[in-house]
Amino acid sequence: MKLETERLHLKPLSENHVEDILKIRSNKITNKYVIRNAPKNNFDALQFILMIKERAINNESFYFGISLKNQQNLIGTICLYNFTEDRKTAEVGYELLPEFHYQGLMSEALKVVVDFGFTDVHLQEIVAMTNKFNENSKGLLLKKGFVLENGREDDGFPDNLVFSIKQ
């Protein structure tokens, strides 16, 4: 399954994306507000891709690599995952290499993925968790119609704020 915007292709990950995933998920700026085990080499990146592919097969997530229409390399990723048991709510996550920030690219990707979530996956709510110091992410979510959920917490991540958008 592929999604498209004016400037972007959003496509499933494949083993051909190992170096791109390593570059994206190990980037220090990208990881500034994210708590995760960053891949250290191509093997780690491949293991991540294989895990993502398995989750997609099991209908546990929709995970897209983001590329510019005129390029093959991935510049970021965006996904819907962490579905509630009734599959009415999912979490959105995204990341973009720093050299592509401030161009409206993630805004395009987020819009098409939110539309996909509501129209094709039939979600009623999409939530996003972001670090309270991540001004870029907070601004993006507010711009796209997400609302800060005061009092709602991201279990285990006390520095995160919870945003949501409803169908």
PDB file of C-alpha atoms in Angstrom:
ATOM      1  CA  MET A   1       0.000   0.000   0.000  1.00  0.00           C
ATOM      2  CA  LYS A   2       1.274   3.443  -0.932  1.00  0.00           C
ATOM      3  CA  LEU A   3       0.096   6.931  -0.101  1.00  0.00           C
ATOM      4  CA  GLU A   4       1.039  10.056  -1.960  1.00  0.00           C
ATOM      5  CA  THR A   5       1.049  13.825  -1.485  1.00  0.00           C
ATOM      6  CA  GLU A   6       2.007  16.646  -3.796  1.00  0.00           C
ATOM      7  CA  ARG A   7       5.719  16.124  -3.044  1.00  0.00           C
ATOM      8  CA  LEU A   8       5.955  12.770  -1.273  1.00  0.00           C
ATOM      9  CA  HIS A   9       5.601   9.021  -1.656  1.00  0.00           C
ATOM     10  CA  LEU A  10       4.733   7.087   1.510  1.00  0.00           C
ATOM     11  CA  LYS A  11       5.535   3.419   1.036  1.00  0.00           C
ATOM     12  CA  PRO A  12       6.029   0.233   3.039  1.00  0.00           C
ATOM     13  CA  LEU A  13       9.515  -0.492   4.313  1.00  0.00           C
ATOM     14  CA  SER A  14      11.589  -3.138   2.579  1.00  0.00           C
ATOM     15  CA  GLU A  15      15.005  -4.648   3.023  1.00  0.00           C
ATOM     16  CA  ASN A  16      16.210  -2.117   0.426  1.00  0.00           C
ATOM     17  CA  HIS A  17      15.754   0.624   3.049  1.00  0.00           C
ATOM     18  CA  VAL A  18      18.350  -0.653   5.545  1.00  0.00           C
ATOM     19  CA  GLU A  19      20.799   2.223   5.114  1.00  0.00           C
ATOM     20  CA  ASP A  20      18.006   4.824   5.117  1.00  0.00           C
ATOM     21  CA  ILE A  21      16.501   3.429   8.323  1.00  0.00           C
ATOM     22  CA  LEU A  22      19.932   3.340   9.953  1.00  0.00           C
ATOM     23  CA  LYS A  23      20.489   6.987   8.984  1.00  0.00           C
ATOM     24  CA  ILE A  24      17.040   8.140  10.177  1.00  0.00           C
ATOM     25  CA  ARG A  25      16.753   6.169  13.422  1.00  0.00           C
ATOM     26  CA  SER A  26      20.347   6.765  14.557  1.00  0.00           C
ATOM     27  CA  ASN A  27      20.343  10.524  13.888  1.00  0.00           C
ATOM     28  CA  LYS A  28      21.148  12.440  17.101  1.00  0.00           C
ATOM     29  CA  ILE A  29      18.834  15.355  16.263  1.00  0.00           C
ATOM     30  CA  THR A  30      15.972  13.041  15.307  1.00  0.00           C
ATOM     31  CA  ASN A  31      16.454  11.163  18.586  1.00  0.00           C
ATOM     32  CA  LYS A  32      16.770  14.252  20.794  1.00  0.00           C
ATOM     33  CA  TYR A  33      13.276  13.806  22.257  1.00  0.00           C
ATOM     34  CA  VAL A  34      12.816  10.073  21.654  1.00  0.00           C
ATOM     35  CA  ILE A  35      13.664   7.319  24.107  1.00  0.00           C
ATOM     36  CA  ARG A  36      14.623   4.232  22.106  1.00  0.00           C
ATOM     37  CA  ASN A  37      17.460   1.920  21.237  1.00  0.00           C
ATOM     38  CA  ALA A  38      18.885   3.457  18.093  1.00  0.00           C
ATOM     39  CA  PRO A  39      20.303   1.027  15.541  1.00  0.00           C
ATOM     40  CA  LYS A  40      24.090   0.849  15.589  1.00  0.00           C
ATOM     41  CA  ASN A  41      24.613  -0.882  12.246  1.00  0.00           C
ATOM     42  CA  ASN A  42      22.894  -2.303   9.166  1.00  0.00           C
ATOM     43  CA  PHE A  43      22.016  -5.520  10.995  1.00  0.00           C
ATOM     44  CA  ASP A  44      20.090  -3.571  13.669  1.00  0.00           C
ATOM     45  CA  ALA A  45      18.286  -1.593  10.965  1.00  0.00           C
ATOM     46  CA  LEU A  46      17.392  -4.790   9.106  1.00  0.00           C
ATOM     47  CA  GLN A  47      16.033  -6.352  12.305  1.00  0.00           C
ATOM     48  CA  PHE A  48      13.855  -3.281  12.790  1.00  0.00           C
ATOM     49  CA  ILE A  49      12.542  -3.485   9.206  1.00  0.00           C
ATOM     50  CA  LEU A  50      11.731  -7.180   9.588  1.00  0.00           C
ATOM     51  CA  MET A  51       9.867  -6.463  12.839  1.00  0.00           C
ATOM     52  CA  ILE A  52       7.878  -3.683  11.137  1.00  0.00           C
ATOM     53  CA  LYS A  53       7.009  -5.955   8.203  1.00  0.00           C
ATOM     54  CA  GLU A  54       5.790  -8.656  10.611  1.00  0.00           C
ATOM     55  CA  ARG A  55       3.621  -6.142  12.479  1.00  0.00           C
ATOM     56  CA  ALA A  56       2.132  -4.995   9.179  1.00  0.00           C
ATOM     57  CA  ILE A  57       1.333  -8.581   8.171  1.00  0.00           C
ATOM     58  CA  ASN A  58      -0.331  -9.087  11.565  1.00  0.00           C
ATOM     59  CA  ASN A  59      -2.371  -5.871  11.147  1.00  0.00           C
ATOM     60  CA  GLU A  60      -0.655  -4.338  14.172  1.00  0.00           C
ATOM     61  CA  SER A  61       0.580  -1.232  12.372  1.00  0.00           C
ATOM     62  CA  PHE A  62       0.713   0.774   9.181  1.00  0.00           C
ATOM     63  CA  TYR A  63       4.283   1.976   8.753  1.00  0.00           C
ATOM     64  CA  PHE A  64       5.403   4.121   5.844  1.00  0.00           C
ATOM     65  CA  GLY A  65       8.796   5.241   4.647  1.00  0.00           C
ATOM     66  CA  ILE A  66       8.692   8.805   3.351  1.00  0.00           C
ATOM     67  CA  SER A  67      10.557   9.782   0.184  1.00  0.00           C
ATOM     68  CA  LEU A  68      10.482  12.771  -2.090  1.00  0.00           C
ATOM     69  CA  LYS A  69       8.755  11.947  -5.367  1.00  0.00           C
ATOM     70  CA  ASN A  70      11.962  12.437  -7.355  1.00  0.00           C
ATOM     71  CA  GLN A  71      14.112  10.264  -5.035  1.00  0.00           C
ATOM     72  CA  GLN A  72      14.271   6.652  -3.868  1.00  0.00           C
ATOM     73  CA  ASN A  73      15.926   7.265  -0.484  1.00  0.00           C
ATOM     74  CA  LEU A  74      13.777   7.629   2.607  1.00  0.00           C
ATOM     75  CA  ILE A  75      13.894  10.966   4.401  1.00  0.00           C
ATOM     76  CA  GLY A  76      11.648   9.931   7.272  1.00  0.00           C
ATOM     77  CA  THR A  77       8.931   7.592   8.474  1.00  0.00           C
ATOM     78  CA  ILE A  78       5.367   7.854   9.729  1.00  0.00           C
ATOM     79  CA  CYS A  79       3.146   5.181  11.215  1.00  0.00           C
ATOM     80  CA  LEU A  80      -0.147   4.296  12.828  1.00  0.00           C
ATOM     81  CA  TYR A  81       0.336   1.753  15.610  1.00  0.00           C
ATOM     82  CA  ASN A  82      -0.572   0.916  19.204  1.00  0.00           C
ATOM     83  CA  PHE A  83      -4.213   0.268  18.305  1.00  0.00           C
ATOM     84  CA  THR A  84      -6.784  -0.104  21.056  1.00  0.00           C
ATOM     85  CA  GLU A  85      -8.399  -3.514  21.308  1.00  0.00           C
ATOM     86  CA  ASP A  86     -11.527  -2.258  19.519  1.00  0.00           C
ATOM     87  CA  ARG A  87      -9.316  -0.679  16.796  1.00  0.00           C
ATOM     88  CA  LYS A  88     -11.067   2.671  17.149  1.00  0.00           C
ATOM     89  CA  THR A  89      -7.949   4.518  18.344  1.00  0.00           C
ATOM     90  CA  ALA A  90      -4.337   4.391  17.179  1.00  0.00           C
ATOM     91  CA  GLU A  91      -1.188   6.355  17.865  1.00  0.00           C
ATOM     92  CA  VAL A  92       0.679   8.219  15.156  1.00  0.00           C
ATOM     93  CA  GLY A  93       4.459   8.450  15.214  1.00  0.00           C
ATOM     94  CA  TYR A  94       6.783  10.241  12.830  1.00  0.00           C
ATOM     95  CA  GLU A  95      10.383  11.255  12.255  1.00  0.00           C
ATOM     96  CA  LEU A  96      12.177  13.259   9.592  1.00  0.00           C
ATOM     97  CA  LEU A  97      15.841  13.804   8.887  1.00  0.00           C
ATOM     98  CA  PRO A  98      16.858  17.303  10.072  1.00  0.00           C
ATOM     99  CA  GLU A  99      17.901  18.540   6.630  1.00  0.00           C
ATOM    100  CA  PHE A 100      14.243  18.220   5.570  1.00  0.00           C
ATOM    101  CA  HIS A 101      12.760  20.145   8.513  1.00  0.00           C
ATOM    102  CA  TYR A 102      10.935  23.465   7.986  1.00  0.00           C
ATOM    103  CA  GLN A 103       9.715  22.580   4.478  1.00  0.00           C
ATOM    104  CA  GLY A 104       6.177  21.444   5.341  1.00  0.00           C
ATOM    105  CA  LEU A 105       6.978  17.861   4.376  1.00  0.00           C
ATOM    106  CA  MET A 106       5.869  16.222   7.616  1.00  0.00           C
ATOM    107  CA  SER A 107       2.749  18.363   7.543  1.00  0.00           C
ATOM    108  CA  GLU A 108       1.898  16.795   4.146  1.00  0.00           C
ATOM    109  CA  ALA A 109       2.679  13.288   5.378  1.00  0.00           C
ATOM    110  CA  LEU A 110       0.706  13.684   8.602  1.00  0.00           C
ATOM    111  CA  LYS A 111      -2.364  14.983   6.758  1.00  0.00           C
ATOM    112  CA  VAL A 112      -2.490  12.038   4.362  1.00  0.00           C
ATOM    113  CA  VAL A 113      -1.891   9.494   7.160  1.00  0.00           C
ATOM    114  CA  VAL A 114      -4.590  11.008   9.373  1.00  0.00           C
ATOM    115  CA  ASP A 115      -6.999  10.959   6.418  1.00  0.00           C
ATOM    116  CA  PHE A 116      -6.024   7.332   5.734  1.00  0.00           C
ATOM    117  CA  GLY A 117      -6.579   6.446   9.400  1.00  0.00           C
ATOM    118  CA  PHE A 118     -10.069   7.915   9.491  1.00  0.00           C
ATOM    119  CA  THR A 119     -11.206   6.940   5.975  1.00  0.00           C
ATOM    120  CA  ASP A 120      -9.576   3.572   5.303  1.00  0.00           C
ATOM    121  CA  VAL A 121      -8.835   2.194   8.768  1.00  0.00           C
ATOM    122  CA  HIS A 122     -12.071   3.654  10.230  1.00  0.00           C
ATOM    123  CA  LEU A 123     -10.420   5.050  13.333  1.00  0.00           C
ATOM    124  CA  GLN A 124     -12.406   7.376  15.562  1.00  0.00           C
ATOM    125  CA  GLU A 125      -9.376   8.917  17.278  1.00  0.00           C
ATOM    126  CA  ILE A 126      -5.679   9.300  16.574  1.00  0.00           C
ATOM    127  CA  VAL A 127      -3.341  10.186  19.426  1.00  0.00           C
ATOM    128  CA  ALA A 128       0.194  11.519  19.347  1.00  0.00           C
ATOM    129  CA  MET A 129       2.676  11.619  22.186  1.00  0.00           C
ATOM    130  CA  THR A 130       5.486  14.145  22.030  1.00  0.00           C
ATOM    131  CA  ASN A 131       8.047  15.473  24.451  1.00  0.00           C
ATOM    132  CA  LYS A 132       6.951  18.673  26.170  1.00  0.00           C
ATOM    133  CA  PHE A 133      10.143  20.383  24.946  1.00  0.00           C
ATOM    134  CA  ASN A 134       9.695  19.366  21.291  1.00  0.00           C
ATOM    135  CA  GLU A 135       8.298  22.657  19.981  1.00  0.00           C
ATOM    136  CA  ASN A 136       8.390  21.557  16.322  1.00  0.00           C
ATOM    137  CA  SER A 137       6.286  18.471  16.963  1.00  0.00           C
ATOM    138  CA  LYS A 138       3.823  20.319  19.195  1.00  0.00           C
ATOM    139  CA  GLY A 139       3.411  23.024  16.556  1.00  0.00           C
ATOM    140  CA  LEU A 140       2.868  20.459  13.799  1.00  0.00           C
ATOM    141  CA  LEU A 141       0.187  18.646  15.764  1.00  0.00           C
ATOM    142  CA  LEU A 142      -1.680  21.845  16.639  1.00  0.00           C
ATOM    143  CA  LYS A 143      -1.461  23.020  13.006  1.00  0.00           C
ATOM    144  CA  LYS A 144      -3.022  19.741  11.859  1.00  0.00           C
ATOM    145  CA  GLY A 145      -5.958  20.005  14.277  1.00  0.00           C
ATOM    146  CA  PHE A 146      -4.712  17.873  17.143  1.00  0.00           C
ATOM    147  CA  VAL A 147      -5.737  19.071  20.600  1.00  0.00           C
ATOM    148  CA  LEU A 148      -3.605  18.921  23.747  1.00  0.00           C
ATOM    149  CA  GLU A 149      -5.221  16.474  26.167  1.00  0.00           C
ATOM    150  CA  ASN A 150      -4.529  18.089  29.546  1.00  0.00           C
ATOM    151  CA  GLY A 151      -4.470  15.463  32.267  1.00  0.00           C
ATOM    152  CA  ARG A 152      -3.986  12.565  29.854  1.00  0.00           C
ATOM    153  CA  GLU A 153      -0.628  10.862  30.351  1.00  0.00           C
ATOM    154  CA  ASP A 154       1.730   8.757  28.276  1.00  0.00           C
ATOM    155  CA  ASP A 155       2.353   5.889  30.692  1.00  0.00           C
ATOM    156  CA  GLY A 156       6.020   5.557  31.556  1.00  0.00           C
ATOM    157  CA  PHE A 157       6.992   8.815  29.794  1.00  0.00           C
ATOM    158  CA  PRO A 158       6.312  11.689  32.199  1.00  0.00           C
ATOM    159  CA  ASP A 159       7.919  14.289  29.879  1.00  0.00           C
ATOM    160  CA  ASN A 160       5.469  13.529  27.079  1.00  0.00           C
ATOM    161  CA  LEU A 161       2.309  15.436  26.263  1.00  0.00           C
ATOM    162  CA  VAL A 162      -0.690  13.699  24.699  1.00  0.00           C
ATOM    163  CA  PHE A 163      -2.479  15.209  21.711  1.00  0.00           C
ATOM    164  CA  SER A 164      -5.488  13.782  19.892  1.00  0.00           C
ATOM    165  CA  ILE A 165      -7.698  14.350  16.895  1.00  0.00           C
ATOM    166  CA  LYS A 166     -11.135  12.804  16.506  1.00  0.00           C
ATOM    167  CA  GLN A 167     -13.080  11.834  13.394  1.00  0.00           C
TER     168      GLN A 167
END
